[in-house]
Amino acid sequence: MRERINTYLTIGIILLILILLLSGIFYLPIMQIKQIKISGNLHIPENELHEKLLVAALKKPLAKYLGQTHMLLWGSAEVSDPLIEKITLHRDWLKQEIDVTVQEHERFAVWCEEQDCFWISKNGQALE
């Protein structure tokens, strides 16, 4: 009987510790983003890029439980924009900041048909 009580007590303590750890991950203020810094964007407005990053973060499976400002959502970002070649995210846990570095496609040439002109990348992709 005493062994059964000790077993239940041990399992209860382990479950309590797990619940406290999980609630800490979800609700601690240190897990919330205070600022998102964007650099490297030359042709894309910062507010438009910020909006696209938020949309990409909200598409992740845990977004509805964590919220858009949770640090765990911002490990990587998949943004579909013809101007963007690569996006690199760096989380600073102590400052609660996300540093976003954008690498845009390089404009290589201009293609014009009558009055419509398009920028083209080295790969032949029309940018804008």
Short mmCIF file of C-alpha atoms in Angstrom, two decimals, residues 24-116:
data_model
loop_
_atom_site.label_atom_id
_atom_site.label_comp_id
_atom_site.label_asym_id
_atom_site.label_seq_id
_atom_site.Cartn_x
_atom_site.Cartn_y
_atom_site.Cartn_z
CA GLY A 24 6.37 28.80 -18.29
CA ILE A 25 7.17 28.28 -21.96
CA PHE A 26 3.77 29.56 -23.03
CA TYR A 27 3.18 32.42 -20.62
CA LEU A 28 6.49 33.85 -19.40
CA PRO A 29 6.96 37.47 -20.49
CA ILE A 30 10.52 36.74 -21.61
CA MET A 31 9.08 34.57 -24.39
CA GLN A 32 7.30 37.55 -25.99
CA ILE A 33 8.89 39.69 -28.71
CA LYS A 34 9.38 43.37 -27.95
CA GLN A 35 10.86 44.45 -31.27
CA ILE A 36 11.44 43.17 -34.81
CA LYS A 37 14.39 44.80 -36.60
CA ILE A 38 14.49 44.51 -40.39
CA SER A 39 17.63 45.22 -42.42
CA GLY A 40 18.77 44.70 -46.00
CA ASN A 41 15.53 45.72 -47.66
CA LEU A 42 16.17 48.22 -50.44
CA HIS A 43 13.07 47.99 -52.64
CA ILE A 44 10.48 46.51 -50.27
CA PRO A 45 8.89 48.84 -47.68
CA GLU A 46 9.58 47.77 -44.10
CA ASN A 47 5.91 47.76 -43.07
CA GLU A 48 4.99 45.52 -46.03
CA LEU A 49 7.79 43.10 -45.16
CA HIS A 50 6.74 43.13 -41.49
CA GLU A 51 3.19 42.23 -42.50
CA LYS A 52 4.39 39.35 -44.70
CA LEU A 53 6.52 38.01 -41.85
CA LEU A 54 3.53 38.11 -39.48
CA VAL A 55 1.41 36.20 -42.01
CA ALA A 56 4.18 33.58 -42.35
CA ALA A 57 4.42 33.24 -38.56
CA LEU A 58 0.65 32.83 -38.19
CA LYS A 59 0.63 29.96 -40.69
CA LYS A 60 2.66 27.79 -38.31
CA PRO A 61 0.74 25.08 -36.40
CA LEU A 62 1.38 26.43 -32.89
CA ALA A 63 0.50 30.03 -33.76
CA LYS A 64 -3.09 29.77 -32.54
CA TYR A 65 -1.84 28.65 -29.12
CA LEU A 66 1.22 30.88 -28.75
CA GLY A 67 0.21 34.11 -30.50
CA GLN A 68 2.08 36.07 -33.12
CA THR A 69 4.59 37.64 -30.69
CA HIS A 70 5.95 34.42 -29.21
CA MET A 71 9.69 33.80 -29.70
CA LEU A 72 9.24 30.13 -30.59
CA LEU A 73 7.32 31.00 -33.78
CA TRP A 74 10.16 33.06 -35.20
CA GLY A 75 12.79 30.43 -35.98
CA SER A 76 12.41 30.72 -39.74
CA ALA A 77 10.13 32.42 -42.24
CA GLU A 78 8.82 31.40 -45.64
CA VAL A 79 7.80 34.58 -47.45
CA SER A 80 6.71 34.37 -51.06
CA ASP A 81 7.78 37.52 -52.84
CA PRO A 82 9.61 37.68 -56.19
CA LEU A 83 11.91 40.42 -54.87
CA ILE A 84 13.15 38.34 -51.92
CA GLU A 85 15.91 35.81 -52.46
CA LYS A 86 16.56 34.86 -48.84
CA ILE A 87 15.42 35.83 -45.35
CA THR A 88 17.50 35.10 -42.26
CA LEU A 89 16.04 35.40 -38.77
CA HIS A 90 18.08 35.69 -35.58
CA ARG A 91 16.41 35.56 -32.17
CA ASP A 92 17.97 37.50 -29.31
CA TRP A 93 16.41 35.89 -26.26
CA LEU A 94 17.77 38.37 -23.71
CA LYS A 95 16.73 41.53 -25.56
CA GLN A 96 13.53 39.85 -26.79
CA GLU A 97 14.25 40.97 -30.34
CA ILE A 98 14.11 39.37 -33.76
CA ASP A 99 16.72 40.53 -36.25
CA VAL A 100 15.52 39.96 -39.82
CA THR A 101 18.08 40.17 -42.62
CA VAL A 102 16.62 40.34 -46.11
CA GLN A 103 18.59 39.51 -49.21
CA GLU A 104 16.79 40.75 -52.28
CA HIS A 105 17.24 39.48 -55.82
CA GLU A 106 19.77 41.58 -57.64
CA ARG A 107 18.39 43.61 -60.50
CA PHE A 108 20.31 42.60 -63.59
CA ALA A 109 18.52 44.10 -66.59
CA VAL A 110 15.46 45.99 -67.73
CA TRP A 111 13.09 44.49 -70.28
CA CYS A 112 10.72 46.88 -72.04
CA GLU A 113 7.79 46.18 -74.33
CA GLU A 114 6.37 49.40 -75.70
CA GLN A 115 5.66 51.36 -72.49
CA ASP A 116 5.79 48.50 -69.96
#
